[in-house]
XYZ file of C-alpha atoms in Angstrom:
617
model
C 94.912 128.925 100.010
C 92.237 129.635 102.227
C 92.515 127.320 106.014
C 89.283 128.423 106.697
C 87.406 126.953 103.133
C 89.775 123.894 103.923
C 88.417 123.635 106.918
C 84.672 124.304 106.499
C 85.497 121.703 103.660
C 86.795 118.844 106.062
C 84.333 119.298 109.104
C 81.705 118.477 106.207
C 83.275 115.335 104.437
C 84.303 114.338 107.884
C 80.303 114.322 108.553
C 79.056 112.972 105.442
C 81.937 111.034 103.824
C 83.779 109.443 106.685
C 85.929 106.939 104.428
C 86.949 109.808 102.629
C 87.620 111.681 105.538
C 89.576 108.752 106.835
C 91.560 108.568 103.346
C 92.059 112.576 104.381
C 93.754 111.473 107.779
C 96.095 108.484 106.057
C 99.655 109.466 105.531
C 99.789 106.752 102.771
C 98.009 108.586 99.710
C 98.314 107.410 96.444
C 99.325 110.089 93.690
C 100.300 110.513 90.583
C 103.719 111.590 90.116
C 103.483 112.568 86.675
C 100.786 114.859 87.527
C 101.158 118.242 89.060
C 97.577 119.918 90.023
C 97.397 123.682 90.428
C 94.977 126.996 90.237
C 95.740 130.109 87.923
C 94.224 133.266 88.542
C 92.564 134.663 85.437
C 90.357 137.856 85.593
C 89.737 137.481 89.381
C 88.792 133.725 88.987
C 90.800 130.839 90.106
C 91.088 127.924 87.458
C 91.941 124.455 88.162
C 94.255 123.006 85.688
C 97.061 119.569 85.552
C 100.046 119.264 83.834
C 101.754 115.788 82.528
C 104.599 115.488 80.898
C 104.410 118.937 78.704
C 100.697 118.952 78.037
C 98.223 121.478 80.192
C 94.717 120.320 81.054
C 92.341 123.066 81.926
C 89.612 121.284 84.252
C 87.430 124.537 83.872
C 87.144 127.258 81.210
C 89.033 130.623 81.413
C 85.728 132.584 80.460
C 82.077 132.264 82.008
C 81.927 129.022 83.396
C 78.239 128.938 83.511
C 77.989 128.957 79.620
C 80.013 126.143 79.709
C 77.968 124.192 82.383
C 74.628 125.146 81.205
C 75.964 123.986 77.442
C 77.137 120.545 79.274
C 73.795 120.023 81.102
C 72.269 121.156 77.511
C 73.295 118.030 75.921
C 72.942 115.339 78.704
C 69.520 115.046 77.417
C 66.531 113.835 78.913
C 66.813 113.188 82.433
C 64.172 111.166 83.146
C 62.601 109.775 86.558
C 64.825 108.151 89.446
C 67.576 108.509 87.383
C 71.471 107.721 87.842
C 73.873 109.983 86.618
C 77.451 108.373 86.686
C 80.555 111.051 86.445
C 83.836 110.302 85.739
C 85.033 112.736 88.008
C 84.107 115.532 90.555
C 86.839 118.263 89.477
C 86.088 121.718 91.012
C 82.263 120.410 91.459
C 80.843 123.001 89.406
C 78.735 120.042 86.558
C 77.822 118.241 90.006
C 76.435 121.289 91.263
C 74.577 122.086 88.143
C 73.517 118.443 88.695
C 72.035 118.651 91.853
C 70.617 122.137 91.537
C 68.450 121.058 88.048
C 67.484 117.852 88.819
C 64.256 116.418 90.903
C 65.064 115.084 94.078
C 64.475 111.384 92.659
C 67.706 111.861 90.542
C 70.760 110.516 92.210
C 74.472 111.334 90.949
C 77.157 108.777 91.820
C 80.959 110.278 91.049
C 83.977 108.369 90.367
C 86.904 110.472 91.276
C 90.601 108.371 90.206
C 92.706 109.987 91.847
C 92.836 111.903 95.403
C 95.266 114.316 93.814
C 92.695 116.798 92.457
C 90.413 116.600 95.316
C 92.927 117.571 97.506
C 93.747 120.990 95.867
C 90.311 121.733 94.915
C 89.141 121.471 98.417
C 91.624 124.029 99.590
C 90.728 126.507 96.534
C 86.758 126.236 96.066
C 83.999 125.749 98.347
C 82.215 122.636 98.162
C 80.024 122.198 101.548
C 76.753 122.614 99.420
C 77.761 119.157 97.315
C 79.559 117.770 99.857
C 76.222 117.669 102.160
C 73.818 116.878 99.495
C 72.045 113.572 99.811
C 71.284 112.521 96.460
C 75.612 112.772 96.018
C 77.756 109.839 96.218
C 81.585 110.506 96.171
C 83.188 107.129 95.041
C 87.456 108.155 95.533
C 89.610 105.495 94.316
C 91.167 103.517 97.314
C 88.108 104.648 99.552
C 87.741 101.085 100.397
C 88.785 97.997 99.572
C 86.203 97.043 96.491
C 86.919 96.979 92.782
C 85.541 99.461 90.747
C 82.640 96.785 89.357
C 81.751 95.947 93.307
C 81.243 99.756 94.122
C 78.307 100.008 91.294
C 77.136 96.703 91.431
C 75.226 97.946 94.979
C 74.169 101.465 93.207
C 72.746 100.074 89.837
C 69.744 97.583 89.196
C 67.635 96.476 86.541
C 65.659 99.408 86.426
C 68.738 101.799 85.788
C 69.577 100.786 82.493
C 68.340 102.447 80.140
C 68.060 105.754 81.766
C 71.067 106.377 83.569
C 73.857 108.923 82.126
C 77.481 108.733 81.842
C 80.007 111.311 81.793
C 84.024 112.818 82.009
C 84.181 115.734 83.512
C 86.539 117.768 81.439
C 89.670 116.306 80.448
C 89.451 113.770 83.274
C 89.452 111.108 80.504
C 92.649 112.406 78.834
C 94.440 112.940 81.717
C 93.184 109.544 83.580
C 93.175 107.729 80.219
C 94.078 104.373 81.940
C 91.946 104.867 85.058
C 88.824 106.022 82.343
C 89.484 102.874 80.297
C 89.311 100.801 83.549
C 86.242 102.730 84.338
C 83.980 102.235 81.265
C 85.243 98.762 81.184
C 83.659 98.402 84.841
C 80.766 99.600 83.724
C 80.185 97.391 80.964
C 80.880 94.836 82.987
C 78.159 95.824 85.687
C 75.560 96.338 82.842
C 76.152 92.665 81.353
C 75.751 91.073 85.189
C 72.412 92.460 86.013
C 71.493 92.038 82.432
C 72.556 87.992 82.927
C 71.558 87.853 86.398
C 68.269 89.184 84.999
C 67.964 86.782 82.523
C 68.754 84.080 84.703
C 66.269 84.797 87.013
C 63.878 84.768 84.738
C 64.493 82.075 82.790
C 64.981 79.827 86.238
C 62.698 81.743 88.383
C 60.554 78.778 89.190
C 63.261 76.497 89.663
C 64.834 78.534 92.119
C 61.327 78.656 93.726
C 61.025 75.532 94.238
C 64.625 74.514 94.874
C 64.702 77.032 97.996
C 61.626 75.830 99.768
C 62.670 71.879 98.968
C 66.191 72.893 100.174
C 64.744 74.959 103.620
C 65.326 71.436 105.446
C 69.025 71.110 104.928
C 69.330 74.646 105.695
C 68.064 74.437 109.349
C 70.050 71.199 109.849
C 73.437 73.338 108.392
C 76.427 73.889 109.460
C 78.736 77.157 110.232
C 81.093 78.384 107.593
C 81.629 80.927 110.596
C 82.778 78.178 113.176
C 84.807 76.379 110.301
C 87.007 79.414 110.004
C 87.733 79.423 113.286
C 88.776 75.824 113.102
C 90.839 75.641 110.417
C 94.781 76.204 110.528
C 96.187 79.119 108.549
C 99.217 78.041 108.096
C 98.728 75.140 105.249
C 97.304 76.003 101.471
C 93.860 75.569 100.018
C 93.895 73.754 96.691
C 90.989 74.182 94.440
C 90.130 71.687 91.831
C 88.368 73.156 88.665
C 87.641 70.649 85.651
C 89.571 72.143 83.152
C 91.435 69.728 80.809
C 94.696 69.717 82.100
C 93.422 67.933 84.875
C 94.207 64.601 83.262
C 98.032 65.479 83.539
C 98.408 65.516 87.151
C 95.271 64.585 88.971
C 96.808 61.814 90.419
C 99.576 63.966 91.640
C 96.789 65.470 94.038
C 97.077 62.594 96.358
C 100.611 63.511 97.752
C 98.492 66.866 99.189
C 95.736 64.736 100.467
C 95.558 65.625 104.481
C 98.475 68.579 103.731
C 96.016 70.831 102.258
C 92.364 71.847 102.172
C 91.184 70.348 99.268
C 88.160 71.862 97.490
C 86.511 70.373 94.778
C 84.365 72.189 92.090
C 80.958 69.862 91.365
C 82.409 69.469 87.793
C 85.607 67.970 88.920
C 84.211 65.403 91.387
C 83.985 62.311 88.815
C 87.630 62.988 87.639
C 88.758 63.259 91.156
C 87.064 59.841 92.461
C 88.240 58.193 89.636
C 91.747 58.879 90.407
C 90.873 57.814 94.456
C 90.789 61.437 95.736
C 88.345 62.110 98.312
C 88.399 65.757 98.394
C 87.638 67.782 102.259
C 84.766 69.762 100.806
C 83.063 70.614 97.415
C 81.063 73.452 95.981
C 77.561 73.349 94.161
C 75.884 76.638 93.575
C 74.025 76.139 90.019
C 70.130 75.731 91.141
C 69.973 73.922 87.507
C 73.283 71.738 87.724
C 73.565 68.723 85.865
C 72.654 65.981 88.651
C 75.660 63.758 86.779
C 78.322 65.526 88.882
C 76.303 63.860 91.865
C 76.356 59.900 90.375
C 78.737 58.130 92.341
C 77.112 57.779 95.864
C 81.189 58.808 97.150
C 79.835 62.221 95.960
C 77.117 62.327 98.834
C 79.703 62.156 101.746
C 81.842 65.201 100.902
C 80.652 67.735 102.758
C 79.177 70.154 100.370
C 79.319 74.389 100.436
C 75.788 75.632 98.646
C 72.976 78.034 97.807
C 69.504 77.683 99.254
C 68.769 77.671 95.644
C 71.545 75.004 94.541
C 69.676 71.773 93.065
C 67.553 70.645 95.276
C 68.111 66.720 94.092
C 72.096 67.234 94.837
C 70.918 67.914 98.545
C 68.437 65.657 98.465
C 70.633 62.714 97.811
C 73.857 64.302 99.804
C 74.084 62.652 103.747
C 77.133 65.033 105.116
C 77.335 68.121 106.185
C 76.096 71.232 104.680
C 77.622 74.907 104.493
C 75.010 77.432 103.136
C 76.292 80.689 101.245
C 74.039 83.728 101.314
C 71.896 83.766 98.031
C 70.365 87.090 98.783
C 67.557 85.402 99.889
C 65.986 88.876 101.324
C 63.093 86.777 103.240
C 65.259 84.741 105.267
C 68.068 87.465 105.437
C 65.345 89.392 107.354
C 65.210 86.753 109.715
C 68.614 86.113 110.309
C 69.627 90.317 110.600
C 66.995 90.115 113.256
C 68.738 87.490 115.059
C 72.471 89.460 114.533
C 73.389 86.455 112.779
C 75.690 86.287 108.932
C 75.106 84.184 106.308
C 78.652 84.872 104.532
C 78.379 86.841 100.824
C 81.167 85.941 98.482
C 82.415 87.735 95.725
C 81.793 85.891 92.239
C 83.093 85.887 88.804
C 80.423 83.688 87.001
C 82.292 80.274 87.058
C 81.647 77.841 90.424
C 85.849 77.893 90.661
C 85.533 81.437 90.921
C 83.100 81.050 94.123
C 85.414 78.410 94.934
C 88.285 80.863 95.606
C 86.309 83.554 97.511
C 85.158 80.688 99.450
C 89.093 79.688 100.792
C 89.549 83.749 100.826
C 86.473 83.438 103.573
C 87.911 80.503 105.397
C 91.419 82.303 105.557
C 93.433 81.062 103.457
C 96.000 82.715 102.313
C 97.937 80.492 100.006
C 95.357 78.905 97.277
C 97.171 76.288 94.742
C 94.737 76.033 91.528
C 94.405 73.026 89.107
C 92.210 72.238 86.546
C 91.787 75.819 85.969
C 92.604 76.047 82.084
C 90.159 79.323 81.267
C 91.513 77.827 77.784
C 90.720 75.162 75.507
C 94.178 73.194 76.072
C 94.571 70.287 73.522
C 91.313 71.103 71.984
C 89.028 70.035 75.068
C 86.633 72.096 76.999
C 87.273 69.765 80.185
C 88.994 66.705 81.641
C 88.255 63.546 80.000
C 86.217 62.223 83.044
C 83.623 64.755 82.886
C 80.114 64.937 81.030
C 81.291 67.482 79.054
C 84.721 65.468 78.526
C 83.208 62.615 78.174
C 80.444 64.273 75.255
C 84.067 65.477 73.782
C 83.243 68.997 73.696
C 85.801 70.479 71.450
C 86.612 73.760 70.038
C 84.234 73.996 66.836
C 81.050 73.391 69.590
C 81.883 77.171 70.321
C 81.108 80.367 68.384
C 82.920 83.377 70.541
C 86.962 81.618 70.517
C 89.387 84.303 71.154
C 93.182 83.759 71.703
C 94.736 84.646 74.843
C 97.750 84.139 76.360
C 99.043 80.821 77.810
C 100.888 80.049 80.424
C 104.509 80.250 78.282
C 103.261 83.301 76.770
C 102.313 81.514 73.449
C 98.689 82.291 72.460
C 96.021 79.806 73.510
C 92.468 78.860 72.468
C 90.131 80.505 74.573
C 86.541 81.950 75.102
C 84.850 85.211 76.218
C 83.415 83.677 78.988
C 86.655 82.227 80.510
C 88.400 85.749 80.039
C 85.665 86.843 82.133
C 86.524 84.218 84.609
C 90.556 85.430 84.719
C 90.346 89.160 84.633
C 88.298 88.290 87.281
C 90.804 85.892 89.427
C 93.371 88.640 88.320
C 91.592 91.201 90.106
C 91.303 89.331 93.237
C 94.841 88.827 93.282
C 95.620 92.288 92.495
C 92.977 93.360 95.511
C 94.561 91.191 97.983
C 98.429 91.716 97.711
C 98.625 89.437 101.230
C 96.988 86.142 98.833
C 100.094 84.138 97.333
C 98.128 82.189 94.322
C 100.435 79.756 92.683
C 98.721 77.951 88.890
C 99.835 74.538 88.998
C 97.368 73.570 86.624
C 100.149 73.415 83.923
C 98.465 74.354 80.760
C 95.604 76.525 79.554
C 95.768 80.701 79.712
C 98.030 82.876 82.121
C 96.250 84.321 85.057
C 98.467 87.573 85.587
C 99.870 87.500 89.763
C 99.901 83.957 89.966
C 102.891 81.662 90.021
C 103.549 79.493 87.668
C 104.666 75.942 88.830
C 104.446 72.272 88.219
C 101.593 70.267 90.630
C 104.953 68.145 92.139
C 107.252 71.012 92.910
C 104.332 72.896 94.195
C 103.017 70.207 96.923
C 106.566 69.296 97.827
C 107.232 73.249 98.530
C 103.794 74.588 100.452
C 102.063 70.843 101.750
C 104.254 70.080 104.633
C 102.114 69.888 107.524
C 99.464 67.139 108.602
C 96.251 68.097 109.155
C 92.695 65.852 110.057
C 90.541 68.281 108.233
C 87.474 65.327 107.837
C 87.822 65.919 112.242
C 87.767 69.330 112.056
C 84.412 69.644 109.739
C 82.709 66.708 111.631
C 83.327 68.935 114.924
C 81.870 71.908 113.202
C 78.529 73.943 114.887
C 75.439 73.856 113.864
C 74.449 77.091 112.042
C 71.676 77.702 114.125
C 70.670 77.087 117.912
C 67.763 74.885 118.622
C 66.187 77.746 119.787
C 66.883 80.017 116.838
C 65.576 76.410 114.477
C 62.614 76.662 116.398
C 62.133 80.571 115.789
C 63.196 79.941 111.929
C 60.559 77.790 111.195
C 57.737 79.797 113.125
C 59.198 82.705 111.021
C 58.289 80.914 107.427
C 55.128 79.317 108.814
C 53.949 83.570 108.871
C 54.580 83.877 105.146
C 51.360 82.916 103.478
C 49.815 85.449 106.220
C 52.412 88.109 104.518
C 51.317 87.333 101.259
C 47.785 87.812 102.021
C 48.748 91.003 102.909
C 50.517 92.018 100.337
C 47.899 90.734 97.863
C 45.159 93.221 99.369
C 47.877 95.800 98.569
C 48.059 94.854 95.136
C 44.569 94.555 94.594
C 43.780 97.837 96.275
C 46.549 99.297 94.204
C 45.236 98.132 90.763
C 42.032 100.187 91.887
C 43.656 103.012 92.559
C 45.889 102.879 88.809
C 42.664 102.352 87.019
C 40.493 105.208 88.982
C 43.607 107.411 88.065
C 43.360 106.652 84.575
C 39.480 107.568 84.696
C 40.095 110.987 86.505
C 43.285 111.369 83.429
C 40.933 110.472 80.678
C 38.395 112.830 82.201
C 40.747 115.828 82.152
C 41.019 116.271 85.970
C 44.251 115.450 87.065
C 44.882 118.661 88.527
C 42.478 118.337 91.337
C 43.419 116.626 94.748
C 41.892 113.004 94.788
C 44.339 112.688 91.449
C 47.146 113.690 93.891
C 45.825 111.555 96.831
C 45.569 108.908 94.858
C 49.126 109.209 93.432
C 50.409 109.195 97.147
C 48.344 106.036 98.365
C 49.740 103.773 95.217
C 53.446 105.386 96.025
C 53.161 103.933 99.780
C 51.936 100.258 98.170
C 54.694 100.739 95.726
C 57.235 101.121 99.180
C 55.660 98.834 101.345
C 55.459 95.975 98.617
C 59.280 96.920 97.840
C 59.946 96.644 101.645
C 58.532 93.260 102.058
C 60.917 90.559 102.128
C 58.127 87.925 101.448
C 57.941 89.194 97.867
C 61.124 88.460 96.783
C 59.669 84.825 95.827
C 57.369 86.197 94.132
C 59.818 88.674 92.034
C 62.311 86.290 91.289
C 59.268 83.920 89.580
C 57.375 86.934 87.504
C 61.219 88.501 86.495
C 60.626 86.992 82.944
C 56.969 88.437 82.247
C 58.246 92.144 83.998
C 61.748 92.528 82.898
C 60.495 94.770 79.450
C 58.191 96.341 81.397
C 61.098 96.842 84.575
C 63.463 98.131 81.649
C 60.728 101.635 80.930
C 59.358 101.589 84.273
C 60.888 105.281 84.450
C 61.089 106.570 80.918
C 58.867 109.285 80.666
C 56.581 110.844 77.673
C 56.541 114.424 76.086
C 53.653 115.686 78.012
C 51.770 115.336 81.058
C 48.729 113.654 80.033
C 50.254 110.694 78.179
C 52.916 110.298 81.061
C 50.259 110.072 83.565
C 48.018 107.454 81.197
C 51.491 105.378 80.644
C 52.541 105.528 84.370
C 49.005 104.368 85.397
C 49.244 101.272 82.788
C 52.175 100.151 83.491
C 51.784 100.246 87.494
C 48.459 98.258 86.355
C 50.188 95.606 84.229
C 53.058 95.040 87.205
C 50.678 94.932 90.060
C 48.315 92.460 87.729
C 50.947 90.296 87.203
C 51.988 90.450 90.745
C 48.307 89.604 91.824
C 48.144 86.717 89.439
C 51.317 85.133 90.856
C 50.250 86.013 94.708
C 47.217 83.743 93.790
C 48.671 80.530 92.710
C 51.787 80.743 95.000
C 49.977 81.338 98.503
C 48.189 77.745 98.773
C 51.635 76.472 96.787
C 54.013 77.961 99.761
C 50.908 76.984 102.704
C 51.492 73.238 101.424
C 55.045 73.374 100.925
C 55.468 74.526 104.719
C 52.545 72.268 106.338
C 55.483 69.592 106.946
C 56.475 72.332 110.065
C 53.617 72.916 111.609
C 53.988 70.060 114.159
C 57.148 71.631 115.123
């Protein structure tokens, strides 16, 4: 062992990784005990190899290890432009350094190591400053920080990625992590079907999301803080969320005994079972900018104070008197304002269902013991919800659905169940397993098991955790304001700039169209070696950036997803030679930008009119 390499090895992850370098510094790190990691000298070269059980695992070949990385890099492929390349694994470094030595500087590789163990030896035994520093790496180490697998890619892959990024083990890393490798490719899978459903969301519902955020822009400025409810609201009693599951019917009316012992939260689905039964609930959650308005029929619904999106249905707010608590949408325009101001709009982690984004939203409030009911994630009794609801009351049953499964219920007896709602539970499982300090007790009393929870009857469950009185209707009704008058005032002069912004981006899309289409003349003409073909290339890539950096155009992104997600999907693949890659990058920047310029046309005068009701303000 070299201290020196060790080291030289530290001083650089301490620079460049710091929540590595703070893993480094814990006294707490995780291992594997069934794995022992170690270096054999062969022939003047140190290999890294593990041992479980009986079984050796070279991590690197006793011969040449260049023939064996060039013959890797070999069959990765085509590597094509701003590509990802994900591996499972950094081992002794020597495929990530072929990786970063062969590859453009557009090419970023993200590693997933599983295990500290390796790291730790390999960092004593083989230098790895020149990886270590490099820019285009990032070193993912289990236990790093506190996110799931899925939320560490979710920030590093987009639309764009998916059909050109690259996946890989390094050597034996997925025999020897089989578990953690499983967990891995399931988390990728699971990444890849979000942005492909968050894609198709968006551009199926584009426009209605449009139009929902600048109808909803009103409410938001008259909003309250989620911030200054948290600091409000006692830790000490439980947070109950309501989902509209069918078992609901059994013990709704069992609720009441919590009523003003626990922070009752209500998803919008479970509002007409829960006012039919006489429970008010202390707040309720409506995220879905295309919602069925039915939730919202009884006028009780419009004076529970309500937790939304600025993209939520704009009728539900419309018709809703109390107060409002706005989530962060990733609204990018107004985010811009509010980072400007130092101010949050809280982000919550979601699984896909509203109940899921009920239970971050308790997390984010501080709660620490969260009772569910009505939270099935089964078909119990051959119902999709409780009898009260549309869906109930349409008497959606099993046969309406074409992707049942069987999972297990809550007495370990298989259940009817669908894909969607095992989404929904690996995903409350993870949570629970994320946050050892949450106690989550399931007294919904039917439907699937959610693994960490405890199981218990509604009754015993109130009688046990709901012992203290609290006014919680007093506590939101003395809740801030989410912004100052001042910061109101700034808010609106803020929006009433965007049609100005889109002007300006539209002369950048119209000048960039120009520029495409002269490049595709100077192609066609055989001169693209010369230097207005490369001065061109560098004006469009500075449109490309500054359009990208303009928070204005995220309205406009969100409503043209559905016309560019095809041509999003190839944006990067490249051809076999020069000339037909140029020609094909040059069309498809024209057929984005065009699009682009058509939709900065019509929604300009739409956004000038929708904001004329501030100008007297």
């Amino acid at each position: 062992m070299s201290n020196q390499l060790l080291k030289e090895n530290l001083d650089i992850i301490r620079e460049y990784h710091p929540l590595l370098d703070a893993m480094f510094q814990s006294e707490n790190i995780s291992v594997r005990a069934d794995i022992q990691v170690g270096i054999e000298e062969v022939c003047d070269k140190k290999v890294l190899f593990a041992r479980m059980g009986e079984e050796t695992f070279q991590l690197d070949t006793l011969y040449d290890s260049n023939e064996l990385v060039n013959l890797w890099f070999d069959h990765l492929g085509k590597i094509y432009l701003n590509a990802k390349l994900l591996i499972f694994g950094l081992g002794n470094g020597m495929f990530v350094r072929k990786l970063l030595e062969c590859t453009s500087e557009d090419v970023r590789v993200i590693v997933y190591e599983p295990n500290l163990q390796i790291l730790s030896k390999v960092i004593e035994e083989f230098d790895l400053t020149d990886i270590l520093r490099n820019q285009r790496l990032l070193l993912i180490v289990e236990g790093m920080n506190n996110n799931t697998i899925e939320e560490n890619y979710y920030g590093e892959l987009n639309y764009t990625d998916l059909e050109t990024f690259i996946y890989r083990s390094y050597l034996n890393y997925n025999r020897l992590y089989q578990n953690e490798y499983f967990a891995y490719m399931e988390a990728l899978q699971n990444v890849c079907s979000s942005i492909n459903s968050t894609q198709d969301v968006i551009g199926r519902y584009g426009e209605i999301y449009y139009q929902n955020t600048f109808q909803n822009m009103d409410f938001f400025i008259k909003s309250k803080s989620l911030q200054n409810l948290y600091q409000l609201l006692p830790k000490d009693v439980p947070a109950i969320i309501v989902a509209a599951g069918p078992s609901l019917d059994k013990n709704v009316t069992e609720l009441k005994k919590a009523k003003g012992k626990a922070f009752i939260v209500a998803v919008d689905t479970a509002l007409t079972p829960l006012i039919k039964s006489g429970i008010i609930p202390d707040i309720c959650i409506s995220i879905d900018g295309k919602k069925q308005t039915w939730h919202f029929k009884d006028p009780a619904t419009h004076e529970i104070p309500l937790v939304c999106y600025l993209l939520s249905h704009a009728q539900i707010l419309k018709e809703h008197t109390a107060e409002k608590f706005f989530l962060n949408d990733i609204n990018h325009h107004v985010q811009h304002f509010l980072s400007g101001k130092n101010k949050v709009l809280p982000i919550i982690s979601s699984g896909g269902s509203v109940a899921n984004d009920a239970f971050s939203l308790v997390q984010l409030l501080g709660f620490t013991t969260i009772i569910l009911i009505g939270q099935d994630l089964a078909l119990t009794g051959n119902k999709s919800h409780a009898d009260a609801t549309l869906c109930g009351q349409l008497k959606w049953t099993a046969d309406r659905f074409d992707d049942l499964i069987e999972v297990e219920g809550i007495d370990g007896k298989p259940v009817l169940s669908k894909g969607e709602y095992r989404l929904y539970c690996r995903w409350f499982e993870e949570q629970i397993r994320k946050y050892p300090e949450l106690k989550v007790i399931d007294a919904t009393e039917g439907g699937a098991k959610i693994h960490g929870t405890l199981i218990q009857t509604l009754s015993e469950t109130i009688e046990e955790e709901c012992k203290k009185e609290v006014d919680f209707q007093n506590i939101i009704a003395r809740t801030q304001d989410y912004f100052s008058d001042e910061e109101k005032t700034d808010f609106i002069q803020y929006l009433l700039k965007l049609p100005e912004e889109m002007e300006t981006a539209l002369k950048d899309v119209k000048k960039g169209i120009a520029d495409y289409i002269r490049m595709q003349e100077i192609v066609y003409k055989d001169k693209y070696r010369g230097n207005e073909l490369k001065k061109l290339f560098q004006e469009t890539s500075q449109i490309g950036e500054r359009l990208e950096a303009n928070p204005a155009l995220d309205y406009v992104r969100n409503r043209i997803q559905q016309q560019t997600t095809d041509l999003l999907k190839t944006i990067y693949m490249t051809e076999e030679d020069e000339r037909s890659e140029l020609l094909a990058g040059c069309q498809k920047g024209i057929q984005y930008l065009k699009i682009m310029e058509q939709d900065l046309i019509k929604v300009i005068p739409d956004i000038r009119a929708k904001l004329e009701r501030y100008k007297n303000e």
